[in-house]
XYZ file of C-alpha atoms in Angstrom:
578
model
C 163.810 47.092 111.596
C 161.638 49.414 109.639
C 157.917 50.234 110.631
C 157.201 49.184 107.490
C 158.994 45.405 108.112
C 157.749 45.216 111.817
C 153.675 45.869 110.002
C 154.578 43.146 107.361
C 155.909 40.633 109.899
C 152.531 40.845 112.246
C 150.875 40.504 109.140
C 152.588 36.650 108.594
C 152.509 35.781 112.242
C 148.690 36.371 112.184
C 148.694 34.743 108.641
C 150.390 31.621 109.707
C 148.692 31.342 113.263
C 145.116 31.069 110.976
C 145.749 27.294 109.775
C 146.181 26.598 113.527
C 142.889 27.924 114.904
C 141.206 26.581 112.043
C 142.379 23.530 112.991
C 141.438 23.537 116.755
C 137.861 25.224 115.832
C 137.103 22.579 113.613
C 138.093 19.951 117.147
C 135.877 21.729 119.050
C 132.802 21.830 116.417
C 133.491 17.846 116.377
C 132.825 17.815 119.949
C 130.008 20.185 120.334
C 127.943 18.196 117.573
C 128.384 15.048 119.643
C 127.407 16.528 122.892
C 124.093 18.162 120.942
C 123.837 14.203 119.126
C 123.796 12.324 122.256
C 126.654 10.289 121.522
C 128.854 12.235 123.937
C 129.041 9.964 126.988
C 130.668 12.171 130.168
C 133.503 9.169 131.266
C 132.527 9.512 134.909
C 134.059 5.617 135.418
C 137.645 7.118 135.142
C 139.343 6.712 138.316
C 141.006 10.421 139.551
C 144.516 9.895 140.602
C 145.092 11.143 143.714
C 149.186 11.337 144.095
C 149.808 14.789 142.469
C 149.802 17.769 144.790
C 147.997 20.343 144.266
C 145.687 18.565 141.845
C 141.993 18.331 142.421
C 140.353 14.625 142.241
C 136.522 15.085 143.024
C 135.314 13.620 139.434
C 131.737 13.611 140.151
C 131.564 16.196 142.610
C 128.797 19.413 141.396
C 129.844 22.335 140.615
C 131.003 24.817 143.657
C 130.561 28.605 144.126
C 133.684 29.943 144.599
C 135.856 30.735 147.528
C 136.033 33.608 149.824
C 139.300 34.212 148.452
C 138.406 34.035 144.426
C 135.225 36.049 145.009
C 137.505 38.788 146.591
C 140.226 38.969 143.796
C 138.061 38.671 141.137
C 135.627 41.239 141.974
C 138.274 43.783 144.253
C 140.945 43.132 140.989
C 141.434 41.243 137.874
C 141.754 37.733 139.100
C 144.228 35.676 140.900
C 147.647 35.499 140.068
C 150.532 33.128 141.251
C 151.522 33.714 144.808
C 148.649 35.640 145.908
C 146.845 33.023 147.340
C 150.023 33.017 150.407
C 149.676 36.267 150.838
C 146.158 35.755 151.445
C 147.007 33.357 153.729
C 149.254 35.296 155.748
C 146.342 37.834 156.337
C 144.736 35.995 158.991
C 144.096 33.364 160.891
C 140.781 32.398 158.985
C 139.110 33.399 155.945
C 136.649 36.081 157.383
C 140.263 37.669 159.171
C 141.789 37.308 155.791
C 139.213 38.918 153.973
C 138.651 41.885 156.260
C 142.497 42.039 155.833
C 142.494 42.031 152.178
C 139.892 44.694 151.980
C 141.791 47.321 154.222
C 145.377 46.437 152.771
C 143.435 47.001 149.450
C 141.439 50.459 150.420
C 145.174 52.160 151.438
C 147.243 50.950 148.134
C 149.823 53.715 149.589
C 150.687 50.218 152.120
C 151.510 48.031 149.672
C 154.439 47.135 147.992
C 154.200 47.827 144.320
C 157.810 46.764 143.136
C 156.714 44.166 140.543
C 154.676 46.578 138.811
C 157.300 49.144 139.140
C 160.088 46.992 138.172
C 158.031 45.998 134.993
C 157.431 49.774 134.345
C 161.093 51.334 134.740
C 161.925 49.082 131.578
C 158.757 49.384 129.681
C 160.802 52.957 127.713
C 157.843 55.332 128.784
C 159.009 58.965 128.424
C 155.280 60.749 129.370
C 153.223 59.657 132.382
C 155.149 61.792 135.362
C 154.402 64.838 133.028
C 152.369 67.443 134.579
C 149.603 69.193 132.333
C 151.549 72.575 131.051
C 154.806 70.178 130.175
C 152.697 67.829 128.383
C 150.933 70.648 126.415
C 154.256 72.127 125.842
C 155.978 69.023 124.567
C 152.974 67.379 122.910
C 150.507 70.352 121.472
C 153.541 72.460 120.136
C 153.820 73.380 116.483
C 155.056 70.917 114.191
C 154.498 68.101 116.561
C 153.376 64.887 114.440
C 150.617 62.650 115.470
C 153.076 60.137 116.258
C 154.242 62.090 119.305
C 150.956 63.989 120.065
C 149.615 60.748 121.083
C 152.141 59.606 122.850
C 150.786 60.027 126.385
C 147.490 58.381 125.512
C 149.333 55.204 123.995
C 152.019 55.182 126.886
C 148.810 55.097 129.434
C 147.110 52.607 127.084
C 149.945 49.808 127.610
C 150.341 51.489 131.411
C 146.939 50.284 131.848
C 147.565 46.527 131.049
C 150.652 46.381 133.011
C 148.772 47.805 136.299
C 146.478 45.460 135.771
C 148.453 42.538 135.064
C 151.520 43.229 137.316
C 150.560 45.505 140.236
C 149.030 44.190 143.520
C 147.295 47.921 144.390
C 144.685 45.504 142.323
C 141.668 47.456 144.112
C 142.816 51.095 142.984
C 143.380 50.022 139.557
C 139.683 48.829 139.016
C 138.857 52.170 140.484
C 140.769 53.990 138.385
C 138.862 52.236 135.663
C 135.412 52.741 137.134
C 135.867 56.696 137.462
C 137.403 56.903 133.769
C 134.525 55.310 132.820
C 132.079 57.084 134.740
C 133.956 60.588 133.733
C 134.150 58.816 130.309
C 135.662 60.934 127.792
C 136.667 59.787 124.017
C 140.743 60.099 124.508
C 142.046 59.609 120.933
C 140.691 63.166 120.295
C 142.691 65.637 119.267
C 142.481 67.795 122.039
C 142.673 65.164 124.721
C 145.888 62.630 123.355
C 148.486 64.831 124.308
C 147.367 65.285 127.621
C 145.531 62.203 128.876
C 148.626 60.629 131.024
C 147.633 63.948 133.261
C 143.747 62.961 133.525
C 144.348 59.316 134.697
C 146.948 60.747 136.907
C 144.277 62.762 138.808
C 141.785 59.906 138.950
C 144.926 57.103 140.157
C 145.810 60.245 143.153
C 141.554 60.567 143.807
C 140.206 58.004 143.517
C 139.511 56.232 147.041
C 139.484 60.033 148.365
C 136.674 63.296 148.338
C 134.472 63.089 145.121
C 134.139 67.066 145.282
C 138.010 67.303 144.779
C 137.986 64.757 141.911
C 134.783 66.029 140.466
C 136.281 70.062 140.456
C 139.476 68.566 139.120
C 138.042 66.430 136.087
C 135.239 69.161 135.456
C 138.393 72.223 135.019
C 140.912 69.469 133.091
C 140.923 70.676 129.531
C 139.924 66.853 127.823
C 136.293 67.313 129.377
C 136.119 71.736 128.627
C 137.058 70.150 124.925
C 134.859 66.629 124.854
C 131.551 68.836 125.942
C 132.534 72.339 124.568
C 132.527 74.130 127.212
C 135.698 75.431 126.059
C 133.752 77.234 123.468
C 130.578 78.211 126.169
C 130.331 81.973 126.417
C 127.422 84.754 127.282
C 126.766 84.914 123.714
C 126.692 81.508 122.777
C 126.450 78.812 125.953
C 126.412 75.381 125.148
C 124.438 72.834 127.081
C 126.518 69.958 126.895
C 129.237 69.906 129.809
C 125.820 71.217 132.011
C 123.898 68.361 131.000
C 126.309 65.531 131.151
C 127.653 67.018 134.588
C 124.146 66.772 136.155
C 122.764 63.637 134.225
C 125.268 61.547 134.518
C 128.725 62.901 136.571
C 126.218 63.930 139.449
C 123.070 63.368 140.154
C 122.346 61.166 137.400
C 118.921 60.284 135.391
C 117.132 58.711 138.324
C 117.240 62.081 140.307
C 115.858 63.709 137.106
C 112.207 65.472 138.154
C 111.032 65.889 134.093
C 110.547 69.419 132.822
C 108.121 71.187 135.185
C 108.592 74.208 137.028
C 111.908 74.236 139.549
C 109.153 75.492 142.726
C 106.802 72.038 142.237
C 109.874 69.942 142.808
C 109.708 68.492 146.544
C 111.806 69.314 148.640
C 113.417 67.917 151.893
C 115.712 69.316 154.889
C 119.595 69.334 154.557
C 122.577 69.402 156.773
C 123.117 72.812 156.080
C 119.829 74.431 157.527
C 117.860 74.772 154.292
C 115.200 73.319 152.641
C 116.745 71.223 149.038
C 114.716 69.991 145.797
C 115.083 66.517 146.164
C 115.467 66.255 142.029
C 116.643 68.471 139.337
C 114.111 69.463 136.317
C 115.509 71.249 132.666
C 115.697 74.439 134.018
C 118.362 73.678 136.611
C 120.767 72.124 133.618
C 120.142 75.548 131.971
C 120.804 77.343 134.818
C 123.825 75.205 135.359
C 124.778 75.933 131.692
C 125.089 79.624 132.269
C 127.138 79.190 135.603
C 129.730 77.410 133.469
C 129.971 79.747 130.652
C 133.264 81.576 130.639
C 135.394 78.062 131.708
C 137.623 77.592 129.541
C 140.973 76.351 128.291
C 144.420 78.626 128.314
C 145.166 77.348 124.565
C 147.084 80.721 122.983
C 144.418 82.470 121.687
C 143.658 85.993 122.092
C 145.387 87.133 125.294
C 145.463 83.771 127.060
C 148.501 82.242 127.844
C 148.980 78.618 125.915
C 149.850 76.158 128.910
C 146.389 73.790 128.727
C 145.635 75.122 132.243
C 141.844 76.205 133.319
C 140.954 79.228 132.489
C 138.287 81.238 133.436
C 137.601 84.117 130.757
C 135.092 86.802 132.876
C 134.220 88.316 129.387
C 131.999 85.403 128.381
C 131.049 84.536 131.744
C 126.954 85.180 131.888
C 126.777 87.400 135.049
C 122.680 87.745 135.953
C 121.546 86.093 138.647
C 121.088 82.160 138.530
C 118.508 79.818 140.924
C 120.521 76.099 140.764
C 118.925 73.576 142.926
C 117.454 75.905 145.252
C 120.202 78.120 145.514
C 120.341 81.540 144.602
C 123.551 82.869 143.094
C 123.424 86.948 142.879
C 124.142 88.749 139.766
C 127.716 89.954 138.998
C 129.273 87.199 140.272
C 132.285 85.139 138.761
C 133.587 82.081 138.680
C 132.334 81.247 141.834
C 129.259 80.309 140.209
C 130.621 77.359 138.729
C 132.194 76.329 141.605
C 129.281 76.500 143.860
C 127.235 74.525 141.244
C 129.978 72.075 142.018
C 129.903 72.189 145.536
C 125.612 71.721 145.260
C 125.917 68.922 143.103
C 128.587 67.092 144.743
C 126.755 67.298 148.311
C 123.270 66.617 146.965
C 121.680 63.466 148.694
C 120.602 62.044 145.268
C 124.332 62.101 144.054
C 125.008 60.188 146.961
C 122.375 57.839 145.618
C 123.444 57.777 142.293
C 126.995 56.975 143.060
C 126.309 54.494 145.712
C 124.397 52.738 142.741
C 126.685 52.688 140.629
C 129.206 51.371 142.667
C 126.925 48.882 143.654
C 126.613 47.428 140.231
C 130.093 47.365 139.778
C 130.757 45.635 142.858
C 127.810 43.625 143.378
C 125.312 42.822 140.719
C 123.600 44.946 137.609
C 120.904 45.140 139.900
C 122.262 45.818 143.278
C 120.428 45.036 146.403
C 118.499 48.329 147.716
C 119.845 48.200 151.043
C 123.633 48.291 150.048
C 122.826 50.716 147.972
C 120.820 52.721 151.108
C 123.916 52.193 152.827
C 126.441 53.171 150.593
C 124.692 56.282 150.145
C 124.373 57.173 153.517
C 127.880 56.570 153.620
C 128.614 59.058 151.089
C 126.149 61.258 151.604
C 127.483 61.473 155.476
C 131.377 61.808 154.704
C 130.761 64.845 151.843
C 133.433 66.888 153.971
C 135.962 63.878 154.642
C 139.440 63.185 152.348
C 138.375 59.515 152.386
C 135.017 59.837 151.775
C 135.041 57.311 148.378
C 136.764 54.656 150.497
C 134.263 54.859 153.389
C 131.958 54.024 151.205
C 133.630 51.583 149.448
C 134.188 49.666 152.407
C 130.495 49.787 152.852
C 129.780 48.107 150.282
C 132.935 45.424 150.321
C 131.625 44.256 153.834
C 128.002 43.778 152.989
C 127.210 40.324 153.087
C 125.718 40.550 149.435
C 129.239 40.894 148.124
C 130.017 37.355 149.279
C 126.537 35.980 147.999
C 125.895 37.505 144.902
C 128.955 35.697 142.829
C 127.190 35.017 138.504
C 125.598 37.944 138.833
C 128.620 40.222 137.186
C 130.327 39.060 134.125
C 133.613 40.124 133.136
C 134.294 42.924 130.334
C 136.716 41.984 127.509
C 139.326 43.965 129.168
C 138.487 41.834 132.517
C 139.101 38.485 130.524
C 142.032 39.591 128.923
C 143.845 40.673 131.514
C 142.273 37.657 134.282
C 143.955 35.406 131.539
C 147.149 36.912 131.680
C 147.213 36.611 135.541
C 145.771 33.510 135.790
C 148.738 31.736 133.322
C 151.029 34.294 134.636
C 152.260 35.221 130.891
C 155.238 37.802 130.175
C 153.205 39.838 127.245
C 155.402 42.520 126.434
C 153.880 46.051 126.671
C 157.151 47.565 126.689
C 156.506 51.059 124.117
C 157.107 50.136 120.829
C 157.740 46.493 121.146
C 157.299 44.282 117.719
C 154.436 41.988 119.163
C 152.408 45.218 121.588
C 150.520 46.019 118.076
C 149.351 42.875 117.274
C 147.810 42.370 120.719
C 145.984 45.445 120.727
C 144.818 45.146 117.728
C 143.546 41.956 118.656
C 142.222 43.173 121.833
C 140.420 45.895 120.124
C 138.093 43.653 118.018
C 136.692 42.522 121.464
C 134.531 45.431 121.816
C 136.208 47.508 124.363
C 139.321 49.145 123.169
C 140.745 51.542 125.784
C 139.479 55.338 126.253
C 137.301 54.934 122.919
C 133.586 55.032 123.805
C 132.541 57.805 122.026
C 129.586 59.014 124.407
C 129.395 60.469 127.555
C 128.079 57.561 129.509
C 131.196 55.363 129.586
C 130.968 51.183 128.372
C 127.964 49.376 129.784
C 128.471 47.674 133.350
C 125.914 45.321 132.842
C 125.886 41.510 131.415
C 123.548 41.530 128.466
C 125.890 44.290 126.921
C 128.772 41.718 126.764
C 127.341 38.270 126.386
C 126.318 39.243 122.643
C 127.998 37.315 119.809
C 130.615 39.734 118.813
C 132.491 40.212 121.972
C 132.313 36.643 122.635
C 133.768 35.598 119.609
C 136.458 37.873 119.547
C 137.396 37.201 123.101
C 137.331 33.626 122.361
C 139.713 34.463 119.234
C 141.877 36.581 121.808
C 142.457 33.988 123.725
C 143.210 31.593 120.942
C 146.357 34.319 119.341
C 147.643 34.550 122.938
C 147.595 31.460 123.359
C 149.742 30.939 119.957
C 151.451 34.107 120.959
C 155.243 33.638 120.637
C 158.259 36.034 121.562
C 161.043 37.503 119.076
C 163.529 34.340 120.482
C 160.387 31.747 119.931
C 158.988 31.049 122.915
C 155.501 31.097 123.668
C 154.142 33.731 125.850
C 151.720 31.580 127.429
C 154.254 28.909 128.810
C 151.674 26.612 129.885
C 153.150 23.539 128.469
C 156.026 23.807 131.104
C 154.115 25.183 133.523
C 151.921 21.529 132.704
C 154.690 19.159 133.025
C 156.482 20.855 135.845
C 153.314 20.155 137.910
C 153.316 16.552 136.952
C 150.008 16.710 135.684
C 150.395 14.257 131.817
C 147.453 12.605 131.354
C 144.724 14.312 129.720
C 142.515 13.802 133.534
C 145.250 15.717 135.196
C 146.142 18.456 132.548
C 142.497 19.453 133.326
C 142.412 19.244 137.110
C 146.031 21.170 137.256
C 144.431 24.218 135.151
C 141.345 24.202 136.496
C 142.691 24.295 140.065
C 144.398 27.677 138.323
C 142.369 29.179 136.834
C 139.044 28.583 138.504
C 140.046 27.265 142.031
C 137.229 25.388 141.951
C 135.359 21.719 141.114
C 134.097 22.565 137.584
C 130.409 21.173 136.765
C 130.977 17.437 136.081
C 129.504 17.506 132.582
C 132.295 20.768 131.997
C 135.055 18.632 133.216
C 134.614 15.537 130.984
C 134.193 17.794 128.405
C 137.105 18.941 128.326
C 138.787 15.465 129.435
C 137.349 14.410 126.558
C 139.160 17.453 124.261
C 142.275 16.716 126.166
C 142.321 13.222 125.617
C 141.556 13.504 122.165
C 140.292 9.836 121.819
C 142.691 8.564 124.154
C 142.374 7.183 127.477
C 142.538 10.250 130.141
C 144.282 8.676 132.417
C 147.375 7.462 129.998
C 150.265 9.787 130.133
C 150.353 12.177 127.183
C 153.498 13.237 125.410
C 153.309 16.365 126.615
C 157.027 18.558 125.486
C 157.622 16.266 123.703
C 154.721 16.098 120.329
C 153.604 19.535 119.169
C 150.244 18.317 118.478
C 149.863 17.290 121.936
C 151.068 20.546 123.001
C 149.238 22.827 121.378
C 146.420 20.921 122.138
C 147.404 22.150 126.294
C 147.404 25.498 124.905
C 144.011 25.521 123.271
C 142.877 23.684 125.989
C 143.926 26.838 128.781
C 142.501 29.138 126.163
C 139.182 27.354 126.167
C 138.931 27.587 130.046
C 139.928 30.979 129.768
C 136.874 31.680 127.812
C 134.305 29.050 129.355
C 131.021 30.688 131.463
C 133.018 29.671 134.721
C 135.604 32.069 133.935
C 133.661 34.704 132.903
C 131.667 34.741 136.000
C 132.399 37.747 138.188
C-alpha cells in the first residue's frame, strides 16, 4: 500500500469513528444534566450479586485509598497490568515484605526478566537503537540522507518508549529514564539531535539508577545538548551563555540555590568534605565564569580540521584560557579542558545540587510539594554517596521507603503519557507500535493533541511535574478523546484493540452492576465512591435494570456501550490519581 493510501485510510477510520463518539458524548451530556437537575437518583436499593469471582459487591461502601500494592505500581511504573498482582504476591509473606521486595527487585532492573518486552521488540522492525553515536552520525547525518531516514532513530525511540512502558516489567527504570530526559530536556526533532537521539536515551536507560557525575559529564559532552544550547558554537571570541546557564540553573544546582547578582565574596559560605570552605549558592558571575570554562566544547561535525564522527570535541583554539574563580574554586590560567570538567565535578558534588535533585525527585515520587524531611533525607543521601556507582539508587530508595510515599496517594496526577499508557496496561491492549505499522500514525497523532508529545518541549526545563499544569481543559479533553479512538481502535483483520468486550463476558460479569464492578476491580482495585459507581451503573444500564443480564457479544450497541464505558473509567479523577 502506498503512503499516500495508508494517509487516506486513517483519514476514513477517524472519519467514520466521529458519528460514534458523537453519539456516546451526547449519552453522557444526558446524564451529567440529570445529575446537575436533581433527578439523578444513585440506585443504592440494587442488591450486589455476590457469586462471581473476582467481582467486588460493597454497593454502599465509601470510597477507599488505594492499596499498598496500586500505590507502588502506579507511582514506581505506569500502572498495573495483568499478572502482576501474583508476582506481587510471591514477594513476600505480607504486604510491607512485598513492598520492600518490589522496591529492591525494581532498583536492580539488571534482575529481572525482561522477555515480554524483548519479545515485543525483536518484531517491532527497528533497525537504529543498538547504534553507537559515530555509526548513527555516519548512517543518519551523511550527505543525501532524506528526512525520512535522518529521523529515524528519534521515531524508532518514540514507539520504543511506549512499548517499555507498556510491555516491560523494569517498570521503575523506565519512569527514570523519563524523569532524567525530562530533567536534561532537550527538543529532539531538531535537526541536529534526530539522527542521534537513540544514543542519548541509551546513556540515560545505562545511568540512570547509577553516579549523577557520570551521567551529567556524559549528557553535558553528547552533541544534542553542545547543539540545543550552542555551545557547539561557544568560543574565546564569541562565548555563549546558554549551555552555562541551563547547566547551573536547572541541570545542577537549580534556581533555589541561586544567590541573585551580588558579588561572588558576599555569598556565605559553609565547610565541605573536601577541607575547604564552599559558597553555599551561586550568583551571575559564577554562570559567566562557567560560560568561559566551557568555551572550546564542541562537536567533531567535518568542519575545518575536525574529523566528522558526532563525537566531543574539544577545540583548544577557542577555549578562553585566563584564569576562572567557579564556586570558590580557582582554576589557573592556561589551562584546558580540564576546566570544564572540574566545573562539572564542582557542580555535581555541591550540597545544593544534592538539594535540588532530592527535590525534584521528591515531587516526582511524592507530591508537587514534597515533605521537607524526605527531601532532607534524600539529599543527604545524595549529597553523601557523590563518589558511589549507585549513588541515584541510594537515594531513590530513600525516598521509596519514607512513609510519605505510602500516605501521600491524590497528591500526583498522571501526565497524558501516564494515562495513555496506564490504559493500555490496565485493559492489557495489543496496540501495535511495530515501525511503520498502518494504525502507529493515527495513535500518535492522537496522542499528540494531549499536550505531551514525546521529546518536543521546546525549553530547557522539561514538561511540568506538577497537577495544575495538566488538569487544564485541553489536555483533559484530548485525553478523554484518546481514550474514546482507542477504545474504537480496531486492527487491519477487524478486531478491536481494546478487547474488553471478551475480556467482559469471559469474567461472567453481564449485567450492567457487574460490568462495572469487573472493570473497576481492574482498573482501580478499589471500591469507587458510591455516587461514582451508580453513575456509571446507571450509563451501563442505560435505562435498564442493572442487575438484568445484558446482551453483551451479542448487540453492538450494548457493546460499544462496554467500551465507552472502560474508556470513561480510564479517564475518571480515580484513575488519574497518582
Amino acid at each position: 500500500m502506498s503512503e499516500t493510501s495508508k494517509v487516506e485510510q486513517r483519514n476514513e477510520r477517524v472519519d467514520l469513528r466521529r458519528g460514534s463518539s458523537s453519539r456516546r458524548a451526547a449519552l453522557r451530556n444526558a446524564l451529567e444534566t440529570r445529575r446537575r437537575s436533581g433527578t439523578y437518583v444513585p440506585k443504592e436499593q440494587y442488591m450486589r450479586r455476590a457469586d462471581k469471582p473476582g467481582l467486588l459487591v460493597k454497593t454502599n461502601a465509601a470510597a477507599e485509598a488505594p492499596s499498598l500494592f496500586t500505590t507502588a505500581v502506579n507511582r514506581m511504573g505506569y500502572g498495573e497490568t495483568s499478572g502482576q498482582k501474583s508476582e506481587w504476591n510471591q514477594l513476600g509473606g505480607n504486604e510491607p515484605e512485598r513492598f520492600l521486595g518490589y522496591v529492591q527487585q525494581q532498583l536492580n532492573p539488571s534482575t529481572i526478566d525482561d522477555s515480554v518486552y524483548e519479545g515485543q521488540r525483536s518484531g517491532a522492525g527497528f533497525t537504529t537503537l543498538d547504534k553507537g553515536l559515530s555509526e548513527l552520525w555516519v548512517d543518519h547525518h551523511r550527505s543525501g540522507v532524506g528526512w525520512s531516514e535522518r529521523s529515524r532513530p528519534i521515531r524508532e525511540v518514540e514507539l520504543d518508549t511506549f512499548l517499555r512502558a507498556i510491555y516491560s516489567k523494569r517498570q521503575l527504570q523506565e519512569v527514570m529514564v523519563e524523569f532524567w530526559m525530562n530533567h536534561f530536556s532537550m527538543y529532539g526533532w531538531d535537526y541536529w539531535s534526530v539522527h542521534v537521539w537513540s544514543d542519548v536515551v541509551n546513556i540515560v536507560r545505562t545511568d540512570c539508577f547509577r553516579n549523577f557525575h557520570t551521567l551529567l559529564r556524559k549528557i553535558t559532552k553528547h552533541p544534542s545538548m553542545l547543539y540545543y544550547l550552542d555551545n557547539y558554537a561557544s568560543t574565546l571570541a564569541g562565548p555563549n551563555e546558554n549551555h552555562a546557564r541551563e547547566l547551573v540553573e536547572l541541570h545542577t544546582l537549580g534556581a533555589e540555590n541561586y544567590y541573585g547578582v551580588g558579588d561572588p565574596s558576599a555569598v556565605p559560605v559553609e565547610p565541605h568534605p573536601d577541607g575547604t570552605n564552599w559558597p553555599i549558592a551561586y550568583v551571575d558571575n559564577d554562570v559567566y565564569e562557567a560560560t568561559r570554562a566551557l568555551t572550546g566544547w564542541s562537536v567533531a561535525n567535518g568542519s575545518s580540521d575536525r574529523p566528522n564522527n558526532g563525537q566531543f570535541y574539544y577545540d583548544d583554539a577557542d577555549h578562553d584560557r585566563f584564569q576562572k574563580i567557579i564556586l570558590g574554586l580557582t582554576m589557573p590560567a592556561n589551562r584546558k579542558q580540564e576546566d570544564g570538567d572540574d566545573l562539572l565535578r564542582r557542580l555535581a558534588d555541591h550540597p545544593g545540587t544534592a538539594r535540588h535533585i532530592a527535590r525534584k525527585l521528591c515531587r516526582r515520587f511524592i507530591s508537587d510539594d514534597p515533605p521537607q524531611n524526605v527531601v532532607d533525607a534524600a539529599a543527604q543521601r545524595f549529597f553523601s554517596r557523590r563518589n558511589s556507582s549507585n549513588q541515584i539508587r541510594d537515594t531513590l530508595q530513600v525516598i521509596l521507603e519514607s512513609p510519605e510515599f505510602e500516605a501521600t496517594w491524590a497528591q500526583k496526577v498522571k501526565r497524558p503519557f501516564d494515562v495513555a499508557v496506564s490504559a493500555l496496561r490496565a485493559t492489557k491492549s495489543n496496540f501495535n507500535f511495530t515501525w511503520n505499522a498502518d494504525d502507529v500514525d493515527d495513535f500518535l497523532w492522537n496522542y499528540d493533541r494531549c499536550g505531551q508529545a514525546l521529546f518536543t518541549w521546546p525549553a530547557p526545563d522539561g514538561f511540568p511535574d506538577v497537577r495544575n499544569k495538566w488538569q487544564s481543559t485541553t489536555p483533559r479533553v484530548m485525553t478523554w478523546r484518546l481514550m474514546l479512538w482507542m477504545a474504537d481502535e480496531r486492527t487491519s483483520s477487524g478486531n478491536y484493540r481494546w478487547n474488553v468486550v471478551s475480556k467482559t463476558t469471559g469474567a461472567g460479569a453481564l449485567t450492567a452492576e457487574e460490568v462495572v464492578d469487573y472493570w473497576a476491580n481492574r482498573i482501580f482495585r478499589r471500591n469507587l465512591d458510591p455516587l461514582d459507581h451508580d453513575e456509571l451503573v446507571d450509563f451501563m444500564a442505560n435505562g435498564f435494570s442493572p442487575t438484568s443480564p445484558l446482551p453483551i457479544g451479542n448487540d453492538s450497541d450494548t457493546d460499544a456501550r462496554v467500551r465507552s464505558l472502560v474508556a470513561l473509567m480510564c479517564n475518571m479523577p480515580t484513575f488519574l490519581e497518582r
